[in-house]
mmCIF file of C-alpha atoms in Angstrom:
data_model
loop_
_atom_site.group_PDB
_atom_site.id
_atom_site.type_symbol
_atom_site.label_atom_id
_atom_site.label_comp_id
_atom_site.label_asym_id
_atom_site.label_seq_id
_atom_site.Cartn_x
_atom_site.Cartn_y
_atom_site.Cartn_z
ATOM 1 C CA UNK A 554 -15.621 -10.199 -15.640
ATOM 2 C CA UNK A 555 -17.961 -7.349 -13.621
ATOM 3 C CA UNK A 556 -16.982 -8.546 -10.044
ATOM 4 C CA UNK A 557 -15.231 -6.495 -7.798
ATOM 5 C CA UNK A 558 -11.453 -7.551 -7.444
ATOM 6 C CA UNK A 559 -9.833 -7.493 -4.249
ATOM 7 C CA UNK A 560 -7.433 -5.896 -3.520
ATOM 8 C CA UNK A 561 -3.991 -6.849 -2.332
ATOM 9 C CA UNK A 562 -1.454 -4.495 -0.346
ATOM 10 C CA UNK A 563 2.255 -5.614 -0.395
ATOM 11 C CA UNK A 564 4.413 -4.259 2.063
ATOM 12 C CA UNK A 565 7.979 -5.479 2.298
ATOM 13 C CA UNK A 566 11.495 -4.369 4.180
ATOM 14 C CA UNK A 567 14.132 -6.128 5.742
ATOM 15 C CA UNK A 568 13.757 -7.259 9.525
ATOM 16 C CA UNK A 569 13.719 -4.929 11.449
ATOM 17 C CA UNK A 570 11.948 -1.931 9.162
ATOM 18 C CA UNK A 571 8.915 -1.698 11.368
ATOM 19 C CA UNK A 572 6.464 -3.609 8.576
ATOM 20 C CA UNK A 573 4.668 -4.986 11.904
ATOM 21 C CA UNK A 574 4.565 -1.624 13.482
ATOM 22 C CA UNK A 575 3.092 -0.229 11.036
ATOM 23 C CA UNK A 576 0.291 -2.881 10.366
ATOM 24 C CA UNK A 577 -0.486 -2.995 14.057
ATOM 25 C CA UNK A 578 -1.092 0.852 13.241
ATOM 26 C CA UNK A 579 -3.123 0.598 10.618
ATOM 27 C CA UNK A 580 -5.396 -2.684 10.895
ATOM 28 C CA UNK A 581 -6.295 -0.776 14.687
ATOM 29 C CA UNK A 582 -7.752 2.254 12.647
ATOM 30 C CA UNK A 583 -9.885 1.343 10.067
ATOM 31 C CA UNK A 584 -13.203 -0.492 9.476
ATOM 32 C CA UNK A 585 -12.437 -2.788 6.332
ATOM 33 C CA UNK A 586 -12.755 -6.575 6.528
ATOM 34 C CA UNK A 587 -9.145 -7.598 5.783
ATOM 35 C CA UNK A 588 -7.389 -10.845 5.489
ATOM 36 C CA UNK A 589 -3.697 -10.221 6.787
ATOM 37 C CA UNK A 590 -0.606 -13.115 5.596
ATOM 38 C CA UNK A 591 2.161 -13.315 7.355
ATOM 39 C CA UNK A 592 5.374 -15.054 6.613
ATOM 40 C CA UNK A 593 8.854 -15.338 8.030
ATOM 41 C CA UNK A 594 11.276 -18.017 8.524
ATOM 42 C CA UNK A 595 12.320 -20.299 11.746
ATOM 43 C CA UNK A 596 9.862 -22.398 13.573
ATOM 44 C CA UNK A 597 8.012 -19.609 15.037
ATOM 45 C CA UNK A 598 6.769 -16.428 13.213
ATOM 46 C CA UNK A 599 6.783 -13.699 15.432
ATOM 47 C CA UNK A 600 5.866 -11.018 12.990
ATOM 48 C CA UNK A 601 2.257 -13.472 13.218
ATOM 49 C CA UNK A 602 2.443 -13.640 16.739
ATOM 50 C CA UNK A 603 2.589 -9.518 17.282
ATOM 51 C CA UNK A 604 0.002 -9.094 14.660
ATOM 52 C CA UNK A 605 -2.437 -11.804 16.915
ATOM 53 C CA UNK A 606 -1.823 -9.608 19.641
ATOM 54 C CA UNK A 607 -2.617 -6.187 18.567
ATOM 55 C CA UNK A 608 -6.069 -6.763 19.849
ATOM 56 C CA UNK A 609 -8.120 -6.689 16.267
ATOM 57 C CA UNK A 610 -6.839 -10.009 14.564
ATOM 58 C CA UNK A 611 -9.076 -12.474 13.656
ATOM 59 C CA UNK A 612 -9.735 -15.178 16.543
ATOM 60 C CA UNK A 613 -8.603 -18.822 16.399
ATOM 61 C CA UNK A 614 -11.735 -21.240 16.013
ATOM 62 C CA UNK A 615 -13.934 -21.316 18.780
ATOM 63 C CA UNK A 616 -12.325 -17.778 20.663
ATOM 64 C CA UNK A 617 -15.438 -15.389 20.738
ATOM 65 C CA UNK A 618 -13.064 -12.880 22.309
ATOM 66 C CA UNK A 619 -13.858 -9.375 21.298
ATOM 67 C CA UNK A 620 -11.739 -6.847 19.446
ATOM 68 C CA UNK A 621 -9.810 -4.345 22.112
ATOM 69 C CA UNK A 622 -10.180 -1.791 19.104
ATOM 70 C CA UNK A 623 -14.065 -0.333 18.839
ATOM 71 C CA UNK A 624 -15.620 0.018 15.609
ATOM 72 C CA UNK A 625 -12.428 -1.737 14.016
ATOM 73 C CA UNK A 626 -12.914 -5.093 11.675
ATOM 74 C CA UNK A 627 -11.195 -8.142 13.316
ATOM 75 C CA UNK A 628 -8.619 -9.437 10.172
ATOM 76 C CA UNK A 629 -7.764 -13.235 10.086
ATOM 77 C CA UNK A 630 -3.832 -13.802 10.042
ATOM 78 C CA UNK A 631 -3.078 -16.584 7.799
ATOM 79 C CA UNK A 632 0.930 -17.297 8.400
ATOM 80 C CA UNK A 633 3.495 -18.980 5.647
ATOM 81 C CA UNK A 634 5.628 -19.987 7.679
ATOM 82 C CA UNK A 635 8.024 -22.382 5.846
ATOM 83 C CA UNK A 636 10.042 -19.869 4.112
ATOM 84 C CA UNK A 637 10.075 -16.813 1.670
ATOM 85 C CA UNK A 638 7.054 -16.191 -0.355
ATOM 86 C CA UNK A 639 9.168 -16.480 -3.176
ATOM 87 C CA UNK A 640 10.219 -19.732 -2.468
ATOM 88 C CA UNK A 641 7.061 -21.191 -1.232
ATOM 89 C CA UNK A 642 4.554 -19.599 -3.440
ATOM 90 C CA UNK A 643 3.696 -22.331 -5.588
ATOM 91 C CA UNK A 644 2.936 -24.790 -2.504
ATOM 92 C CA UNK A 645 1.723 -23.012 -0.004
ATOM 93 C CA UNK A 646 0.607 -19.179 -1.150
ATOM 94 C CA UNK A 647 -1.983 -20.641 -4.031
ATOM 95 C CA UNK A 648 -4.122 -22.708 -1.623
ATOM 96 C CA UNK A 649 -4.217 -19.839 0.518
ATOM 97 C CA UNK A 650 -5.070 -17.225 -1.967
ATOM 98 C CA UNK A 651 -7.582 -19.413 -3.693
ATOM 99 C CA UNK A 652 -9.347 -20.452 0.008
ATOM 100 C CA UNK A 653 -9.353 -16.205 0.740
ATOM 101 C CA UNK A 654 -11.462 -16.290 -2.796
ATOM 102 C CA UNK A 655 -13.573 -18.421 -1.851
ATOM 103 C CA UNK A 656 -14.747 -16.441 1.083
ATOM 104 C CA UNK A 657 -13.914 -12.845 -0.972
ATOM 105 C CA UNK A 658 -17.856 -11.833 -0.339
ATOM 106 C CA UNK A 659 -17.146 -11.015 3.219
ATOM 107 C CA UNK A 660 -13.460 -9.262 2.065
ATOM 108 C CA UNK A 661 -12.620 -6.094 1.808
ATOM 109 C CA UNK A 662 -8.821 -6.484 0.982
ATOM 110 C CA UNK A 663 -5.766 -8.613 1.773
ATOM 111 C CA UNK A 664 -2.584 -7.457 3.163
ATOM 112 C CA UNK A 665 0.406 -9.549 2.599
ATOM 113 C CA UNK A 666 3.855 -8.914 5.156
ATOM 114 C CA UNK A 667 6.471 -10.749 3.066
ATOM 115 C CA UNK A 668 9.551 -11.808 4.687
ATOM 116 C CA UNK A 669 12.390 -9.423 5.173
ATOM 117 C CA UNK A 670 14.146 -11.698 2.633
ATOM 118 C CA UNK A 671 11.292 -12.134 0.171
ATOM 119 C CA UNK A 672 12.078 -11.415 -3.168
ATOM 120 C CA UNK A 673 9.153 -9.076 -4.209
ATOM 121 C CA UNK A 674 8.760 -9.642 -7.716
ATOM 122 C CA UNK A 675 7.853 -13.162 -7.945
ATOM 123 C CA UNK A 676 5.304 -12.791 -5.377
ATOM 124 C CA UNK A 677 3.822 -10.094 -8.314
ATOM 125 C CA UNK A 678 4.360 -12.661 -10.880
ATOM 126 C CA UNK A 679 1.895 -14.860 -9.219
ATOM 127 C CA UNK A 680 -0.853 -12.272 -8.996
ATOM 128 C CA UNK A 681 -1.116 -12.866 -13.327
ATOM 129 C CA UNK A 682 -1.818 -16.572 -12.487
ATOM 130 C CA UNK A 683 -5.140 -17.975 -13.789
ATOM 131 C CA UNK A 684 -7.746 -17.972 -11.432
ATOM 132 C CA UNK A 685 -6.319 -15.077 -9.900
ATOM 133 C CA UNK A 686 -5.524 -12.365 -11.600
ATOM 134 C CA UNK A 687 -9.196 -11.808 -12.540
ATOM 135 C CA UNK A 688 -10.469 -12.118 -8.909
ATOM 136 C CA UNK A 689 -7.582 -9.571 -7.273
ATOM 137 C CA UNK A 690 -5.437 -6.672 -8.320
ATOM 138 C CA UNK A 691 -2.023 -5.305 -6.672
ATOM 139 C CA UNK A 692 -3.442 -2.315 -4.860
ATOM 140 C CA UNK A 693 0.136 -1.084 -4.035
ATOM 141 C CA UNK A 694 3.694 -2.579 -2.783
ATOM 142 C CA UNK A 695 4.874 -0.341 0.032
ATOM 143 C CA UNK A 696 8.100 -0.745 1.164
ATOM 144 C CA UNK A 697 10.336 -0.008 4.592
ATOM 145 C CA UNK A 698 13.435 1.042 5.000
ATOM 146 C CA UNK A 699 15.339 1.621 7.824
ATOM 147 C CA UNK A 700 15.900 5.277 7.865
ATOM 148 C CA UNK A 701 18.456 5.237 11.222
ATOM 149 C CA UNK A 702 20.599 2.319 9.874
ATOM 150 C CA UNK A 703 20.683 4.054 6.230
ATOM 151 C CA UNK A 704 21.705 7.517 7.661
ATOM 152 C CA UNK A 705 24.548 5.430 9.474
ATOM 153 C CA UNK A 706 25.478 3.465 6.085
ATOM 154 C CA UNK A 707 24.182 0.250 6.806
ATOM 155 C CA UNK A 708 20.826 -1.147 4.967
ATOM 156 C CA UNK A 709 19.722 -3.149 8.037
ATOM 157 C CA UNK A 710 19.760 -2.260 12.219
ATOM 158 C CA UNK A 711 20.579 -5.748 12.756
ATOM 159 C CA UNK A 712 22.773 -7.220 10.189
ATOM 160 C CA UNK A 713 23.394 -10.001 12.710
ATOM 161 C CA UNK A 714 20.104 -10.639 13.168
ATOM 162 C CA UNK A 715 18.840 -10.590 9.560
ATOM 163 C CA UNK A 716 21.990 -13.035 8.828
ATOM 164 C CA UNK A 717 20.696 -15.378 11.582
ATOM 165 C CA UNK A 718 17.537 -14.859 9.684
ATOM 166 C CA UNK A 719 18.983 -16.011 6.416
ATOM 167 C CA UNK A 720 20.852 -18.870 7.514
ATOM 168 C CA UNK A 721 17.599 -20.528 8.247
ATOM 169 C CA UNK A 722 16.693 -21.333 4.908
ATOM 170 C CA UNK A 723 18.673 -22.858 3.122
ATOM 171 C CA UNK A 724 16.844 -21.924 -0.228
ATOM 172 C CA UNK A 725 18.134 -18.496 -0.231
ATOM 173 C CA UNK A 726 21.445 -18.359 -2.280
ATOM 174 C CA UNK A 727 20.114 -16.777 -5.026
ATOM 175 C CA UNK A 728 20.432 -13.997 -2.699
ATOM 176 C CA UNK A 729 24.138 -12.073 -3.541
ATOM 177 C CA UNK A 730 23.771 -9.615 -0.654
ATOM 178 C CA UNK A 731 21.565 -7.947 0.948
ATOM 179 C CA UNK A 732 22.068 -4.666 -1.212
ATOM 180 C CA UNK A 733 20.806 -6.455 -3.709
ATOM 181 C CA UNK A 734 17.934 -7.484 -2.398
ATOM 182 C CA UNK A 735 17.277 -3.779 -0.919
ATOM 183 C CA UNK A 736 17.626 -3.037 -4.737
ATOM 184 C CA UNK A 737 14.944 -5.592 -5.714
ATOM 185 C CA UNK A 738 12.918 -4.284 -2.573
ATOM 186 C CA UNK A 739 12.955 -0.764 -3.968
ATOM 187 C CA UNK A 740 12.586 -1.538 -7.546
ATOM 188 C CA UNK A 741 9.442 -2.890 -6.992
ATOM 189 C CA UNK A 742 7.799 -0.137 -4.393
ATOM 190 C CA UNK A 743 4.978 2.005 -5.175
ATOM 191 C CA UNK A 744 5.111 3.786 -2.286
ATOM 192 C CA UNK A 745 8.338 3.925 0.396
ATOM 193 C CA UNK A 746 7.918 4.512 4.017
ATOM 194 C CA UNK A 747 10.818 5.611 6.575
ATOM 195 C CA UNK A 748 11.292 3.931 9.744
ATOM 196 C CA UNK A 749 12.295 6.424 12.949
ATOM 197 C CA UNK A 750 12.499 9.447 10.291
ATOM 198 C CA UNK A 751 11.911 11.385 13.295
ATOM 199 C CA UNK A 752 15.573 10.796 14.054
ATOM 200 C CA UNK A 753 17.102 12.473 11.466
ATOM 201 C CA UNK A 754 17.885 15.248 10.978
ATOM 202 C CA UNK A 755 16.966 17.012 7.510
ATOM 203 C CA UNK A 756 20.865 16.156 6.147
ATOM 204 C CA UNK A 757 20.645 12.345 7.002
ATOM 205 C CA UNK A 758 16.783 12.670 5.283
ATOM 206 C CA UNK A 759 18.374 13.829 2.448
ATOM 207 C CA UNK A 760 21.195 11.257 2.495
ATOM 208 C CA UNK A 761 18.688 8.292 2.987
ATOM 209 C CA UNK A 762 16.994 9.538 -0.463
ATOM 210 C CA UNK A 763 19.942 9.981 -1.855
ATOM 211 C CA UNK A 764 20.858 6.158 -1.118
ATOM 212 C CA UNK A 765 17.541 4.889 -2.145
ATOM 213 C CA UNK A 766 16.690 6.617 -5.261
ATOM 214 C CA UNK A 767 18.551 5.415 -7.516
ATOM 215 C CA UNK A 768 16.898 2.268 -7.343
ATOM 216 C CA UNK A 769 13.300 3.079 -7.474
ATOM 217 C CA UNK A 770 11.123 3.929 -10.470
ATOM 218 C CA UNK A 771 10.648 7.543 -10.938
ATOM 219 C CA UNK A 772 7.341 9.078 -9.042
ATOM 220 C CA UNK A 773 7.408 6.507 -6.097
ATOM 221 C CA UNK A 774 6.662 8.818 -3.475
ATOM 222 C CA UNK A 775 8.978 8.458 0.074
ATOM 223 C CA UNK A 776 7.233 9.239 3.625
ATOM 224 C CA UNK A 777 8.413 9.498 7.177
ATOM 225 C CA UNK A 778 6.714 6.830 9.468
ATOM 226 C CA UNK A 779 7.516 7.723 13.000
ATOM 227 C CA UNK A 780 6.475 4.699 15.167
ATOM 228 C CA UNK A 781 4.554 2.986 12.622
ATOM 229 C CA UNK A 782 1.830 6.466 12.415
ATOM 230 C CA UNK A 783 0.938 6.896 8.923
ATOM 231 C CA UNK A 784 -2.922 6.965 7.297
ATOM 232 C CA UNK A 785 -4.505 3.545 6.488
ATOM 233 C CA UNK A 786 -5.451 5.440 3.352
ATOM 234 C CA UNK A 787 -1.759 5.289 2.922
ATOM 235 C CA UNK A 788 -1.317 1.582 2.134
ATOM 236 C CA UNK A 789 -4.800 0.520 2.101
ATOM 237 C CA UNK A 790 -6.520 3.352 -0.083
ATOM 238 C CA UNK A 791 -9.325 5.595 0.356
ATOM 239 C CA UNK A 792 -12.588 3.562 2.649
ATOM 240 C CA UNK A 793 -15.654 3.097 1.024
ATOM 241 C CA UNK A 794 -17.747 6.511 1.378
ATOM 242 C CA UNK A 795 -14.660 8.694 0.991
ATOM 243 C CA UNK A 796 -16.051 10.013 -1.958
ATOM 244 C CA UNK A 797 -19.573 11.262 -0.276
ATOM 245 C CA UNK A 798 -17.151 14.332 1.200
ATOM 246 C CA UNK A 799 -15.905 16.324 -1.438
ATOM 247 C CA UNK A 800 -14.442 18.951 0.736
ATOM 248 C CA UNK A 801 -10.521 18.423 1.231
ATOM 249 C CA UNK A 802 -9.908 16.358 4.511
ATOM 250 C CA UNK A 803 -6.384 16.134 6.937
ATOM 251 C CA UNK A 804 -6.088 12.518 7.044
ATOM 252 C CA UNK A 805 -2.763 12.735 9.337
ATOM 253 C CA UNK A 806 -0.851 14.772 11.231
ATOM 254 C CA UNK A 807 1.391 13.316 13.651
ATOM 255 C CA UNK A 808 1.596 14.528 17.002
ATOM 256 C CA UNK A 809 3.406 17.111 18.522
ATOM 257 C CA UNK A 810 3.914 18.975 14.907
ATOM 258 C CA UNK A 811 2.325 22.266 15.806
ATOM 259 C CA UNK A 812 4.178 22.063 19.135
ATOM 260 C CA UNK A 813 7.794 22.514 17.463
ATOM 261 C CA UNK A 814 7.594 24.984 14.697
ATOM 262 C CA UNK A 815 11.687 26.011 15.917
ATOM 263 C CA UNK A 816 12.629 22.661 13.950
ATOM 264 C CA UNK A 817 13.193 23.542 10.573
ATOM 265 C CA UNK A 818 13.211 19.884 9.239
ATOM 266 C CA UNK A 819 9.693 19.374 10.527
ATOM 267 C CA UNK A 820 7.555 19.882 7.216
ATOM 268 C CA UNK A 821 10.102 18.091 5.709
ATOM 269 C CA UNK A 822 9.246 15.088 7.671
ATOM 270 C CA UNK A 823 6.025 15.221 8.523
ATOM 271 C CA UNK A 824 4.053 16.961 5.832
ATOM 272 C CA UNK A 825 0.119 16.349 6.110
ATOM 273 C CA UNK A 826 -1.597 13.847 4.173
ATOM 274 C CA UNK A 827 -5.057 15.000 3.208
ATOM 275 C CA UNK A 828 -7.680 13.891 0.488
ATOM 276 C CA UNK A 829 -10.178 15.635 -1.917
ATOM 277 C CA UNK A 830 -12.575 14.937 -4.022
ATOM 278 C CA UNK A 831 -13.276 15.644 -7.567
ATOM 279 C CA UNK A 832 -17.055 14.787 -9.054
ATOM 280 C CA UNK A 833 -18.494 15.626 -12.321
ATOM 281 C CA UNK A 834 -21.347 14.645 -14.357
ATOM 282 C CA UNK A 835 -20.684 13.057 -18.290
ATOM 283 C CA UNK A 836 -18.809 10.957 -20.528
ATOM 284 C CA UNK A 837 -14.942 10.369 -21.748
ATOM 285 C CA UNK A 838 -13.255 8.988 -24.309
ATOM 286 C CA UNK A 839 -11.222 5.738 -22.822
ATOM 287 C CA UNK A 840 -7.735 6.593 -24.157
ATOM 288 C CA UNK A 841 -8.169 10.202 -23.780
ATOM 289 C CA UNK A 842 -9.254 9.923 -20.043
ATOM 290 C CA UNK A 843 -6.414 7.618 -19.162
ATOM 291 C CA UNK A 844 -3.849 9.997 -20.465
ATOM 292 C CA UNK A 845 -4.913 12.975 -18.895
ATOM 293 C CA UNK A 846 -5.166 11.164 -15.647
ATOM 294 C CA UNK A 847 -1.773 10.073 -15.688
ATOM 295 C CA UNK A 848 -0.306 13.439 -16.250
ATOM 296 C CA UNK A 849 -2.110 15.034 -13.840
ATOM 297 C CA UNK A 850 -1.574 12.409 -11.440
ATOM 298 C CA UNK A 851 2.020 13.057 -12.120
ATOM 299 C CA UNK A 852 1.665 16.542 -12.042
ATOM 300 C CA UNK A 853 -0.163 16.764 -9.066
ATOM 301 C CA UNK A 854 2.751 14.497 -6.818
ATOM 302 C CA UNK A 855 -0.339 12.214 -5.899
ATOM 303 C CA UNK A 856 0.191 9.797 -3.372
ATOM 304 C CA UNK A 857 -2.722 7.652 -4.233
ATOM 305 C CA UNK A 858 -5.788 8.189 -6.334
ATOM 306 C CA UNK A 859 -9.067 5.541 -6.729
ATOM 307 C CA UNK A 860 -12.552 6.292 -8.810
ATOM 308 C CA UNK A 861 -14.650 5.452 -11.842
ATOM 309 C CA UNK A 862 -15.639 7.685 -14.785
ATOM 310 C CA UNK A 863 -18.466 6.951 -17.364
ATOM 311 C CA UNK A 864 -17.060 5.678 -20.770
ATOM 312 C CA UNK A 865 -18.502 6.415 -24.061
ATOM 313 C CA UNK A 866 -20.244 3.338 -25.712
ATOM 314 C CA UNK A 867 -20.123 1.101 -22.078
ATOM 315 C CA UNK A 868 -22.295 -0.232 -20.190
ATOM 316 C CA UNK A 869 -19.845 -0.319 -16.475
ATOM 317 C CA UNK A 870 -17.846 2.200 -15.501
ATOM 318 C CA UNK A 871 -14.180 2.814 -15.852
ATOM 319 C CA UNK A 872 -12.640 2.058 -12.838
ATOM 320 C CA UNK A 873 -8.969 3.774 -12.185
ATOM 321 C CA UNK A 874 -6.740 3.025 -9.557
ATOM 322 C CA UNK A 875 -2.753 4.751 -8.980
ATOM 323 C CA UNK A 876 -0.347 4.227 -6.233
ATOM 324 C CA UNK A 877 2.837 6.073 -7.061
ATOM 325 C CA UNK A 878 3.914 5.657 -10.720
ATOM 326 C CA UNK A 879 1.165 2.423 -10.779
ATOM 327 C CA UNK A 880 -1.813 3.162 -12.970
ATOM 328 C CA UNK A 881 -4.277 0.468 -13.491
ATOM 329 C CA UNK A 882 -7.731 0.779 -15.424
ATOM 330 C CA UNK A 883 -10.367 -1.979 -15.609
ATOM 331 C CA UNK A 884 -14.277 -2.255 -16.393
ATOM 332 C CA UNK A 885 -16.305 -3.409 -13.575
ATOM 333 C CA UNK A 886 -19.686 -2.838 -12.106
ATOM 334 C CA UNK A 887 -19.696 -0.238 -8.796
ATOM 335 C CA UNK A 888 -22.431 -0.965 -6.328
ATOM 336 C CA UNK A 889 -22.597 3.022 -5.833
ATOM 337 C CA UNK A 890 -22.162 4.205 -9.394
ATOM 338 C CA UNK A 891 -24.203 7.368 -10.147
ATOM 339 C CA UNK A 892 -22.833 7.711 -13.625
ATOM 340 C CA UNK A 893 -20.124 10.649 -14.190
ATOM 341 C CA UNK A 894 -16.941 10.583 -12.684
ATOM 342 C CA UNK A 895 -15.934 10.633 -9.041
ATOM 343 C CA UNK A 896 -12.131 10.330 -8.227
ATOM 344 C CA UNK A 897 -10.348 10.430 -4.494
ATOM 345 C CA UNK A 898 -7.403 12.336 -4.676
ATOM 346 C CA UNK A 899 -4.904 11.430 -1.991
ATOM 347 C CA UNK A 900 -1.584 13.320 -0.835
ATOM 348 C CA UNK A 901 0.107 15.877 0.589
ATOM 349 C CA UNK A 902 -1.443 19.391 0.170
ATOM 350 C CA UNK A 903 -3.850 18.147 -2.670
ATOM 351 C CA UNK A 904 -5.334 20.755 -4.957
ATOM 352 C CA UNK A 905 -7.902 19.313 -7.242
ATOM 353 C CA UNK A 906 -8.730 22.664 -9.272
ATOM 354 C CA UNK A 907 -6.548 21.507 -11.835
ATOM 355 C CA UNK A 908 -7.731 18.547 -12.730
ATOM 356 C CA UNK A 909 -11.547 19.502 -12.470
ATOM 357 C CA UNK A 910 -10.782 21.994 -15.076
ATOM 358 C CA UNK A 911 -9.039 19.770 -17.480
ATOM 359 C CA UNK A 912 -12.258 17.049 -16.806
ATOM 360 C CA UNK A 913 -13.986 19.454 -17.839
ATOM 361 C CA UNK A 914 -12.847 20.168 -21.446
ATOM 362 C CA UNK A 915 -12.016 16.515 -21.708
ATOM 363 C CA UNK A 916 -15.838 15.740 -21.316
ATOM 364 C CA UNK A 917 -17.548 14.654 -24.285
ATOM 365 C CA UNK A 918 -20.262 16.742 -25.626
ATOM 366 C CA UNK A 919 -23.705 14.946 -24.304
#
């Protein structure tokens, strides 16, 4: 199959964790066409509701309001409401994901909020389905965590709330506690974001990764969100065009940084995220090329990295995609492909010299 997949960004976090905040942040400052599903428990889903409010969600048929957000692409919100994607995701998600298929020409991406209860993994199951899994690929699974309630020793702000939450569905006692399911949240996260980071002090930052890291795979990266501010690149990847710039670019600094160099914890909180750009003419050797790029992914503490690379003996391009420890590889034809290799490098004080030079005696001889 040569068509494009979509891709799909996952985030996840208990109620509470700022998933909304964060989406309101980041569907208001980029230009991608994006389908956005929603899904919480109770009668009304007010994760939906704030999402339709943030001024650049879709309209409901027959609105020709205009986005409050210039320049920015106006997502539809599709809500599951009756329950937890993993409980539901055999009635309700399929339809959906097959009717966003049917339109995928005028997608960019889709964005899926999962319930605070959601079990994350079965939701990824479904992705392999037939009909499916050719058309999309899991771009990344970000997840939240409440960096104030973890600091005090609870996983949740609200554990009232997120009870009241679970009592609503009654399909949720495969659930032991939520621990566990903060496990299952983790275990599954390419990339982990910290609510109200700004908070803490370096000690309680330490203490939250202490808490957390023994679930997670090794190389998931974990990030400071301070009122939901973090880079669409972030979660959503690198925009079409990034790769026309090859000089390295700040892609977020969060306010007030320079103002408050006496805080020693500040770097450690709020280190920049910037991008560069690697490009080089030739031709690699598939197994070769995917090994190097993992260890110097690895090496390099890459947040996220997206390209293609000419393959000996094939006709399409290579196209390579890692979020965290998540590496994927796939053939498939690129609308901008120049031959050679171009690669995005996102993350936090990137230096692509490396990896240029190790392209370079990785290159087959033309």
């Amino acid at each position: 199959m040569t068509a494009t997949k979509l891709p799909v960004t996952i985030v996840t976090g208990f109620l509470g964790a700022g998933k909304t905040t964060v989406l309101r942040h980041v569907l208001t400052r980029q230009k991608r066409r994006l389908a956005v599903l929603v899904n919480e428990f109770g009668d009304v889903g007010l994760d939906g509701a704030a999402l339709a409010d943030c001024g650049v969600c879709g309209p409901e048929p027959g609105d020709t309001g205009n986005s409050s957000a210039p320049g920015a692409q106006r997502p539809t919100v599709v809500e599951l409401a009756n329950g937890c994607l993993c409980c539901t995701v055999q009635k309700e998600f399929l339809p959906v994901m097959l009717e966003l298929l049917e339109r995928r020409r005028s997608l960019d991406g889709i964005i899926i909020e999962t319930s605070g209860l959601a079990l994350p993994q079965p939701l990824l199951d479904a992705f392999r389905w037939p009909g499916i899994r050719t058309a999309v690929t899991v771009d990344s699974v970000v997840t939240m965590v409440d960096g104030e309630a973890l600091a005090a020793g609870s996983v949740v702000g609200d554990a009232a709330a997120v009870e009241r939450q679970r009592q609503t569905d009654p399909e949720l006692d495969h659930l032991t506690s939520l621990e566990a399911l903060l496990a299952d949240q983790l275990r599954s996260a390419d990339v982990v974001l910290v609510s109200r980071a700004d908070k803490l002090s370096a000690a309680e930052m330490d203490m939250v990764q202490a808490r957390i890291r023994p679930h997670m795979r090794p190389g998931v990266p974990v990030l400071p969100s301070h009122r939901g501010v973090v880079p669409p690149e972030l979660l959503l990847g690198p925009e079409r065009g990034a790769e026309e710039d090859p000089r390295r670019t700040r892609l977020h600094h969060p306010p007030g940084h320079d103002d408050d160099h006496d805080r020693p914890h500040d770097h450690h909180h709020h280190a920049p995220v910037t991008s560069a750009v690697v490009k080089m003419d030739g031709v690699w050797d598939r197994p070769a090329l995917e090994a190097l790029l993992r260890q110097q992914f690895t090496a390099m503490g890459l947040l996220r990295a997206k390209g293609y690379a000419a393959i000996a003996g094939k006709s399409l391009p290579l196209t390579v995609q890692a979020v965290g420890p998540r590496f994927e590889t796939w053939y498939q034809a690129v609308s901008d492909n120049r031959g050679g290799l171009t690669m995005v490098l996102i993350g936090l004080a990137v230096d692509p010299s490396p990896l240029r030079a190790a392209l370079a005696d990785l290159r087959l001889p033309s």
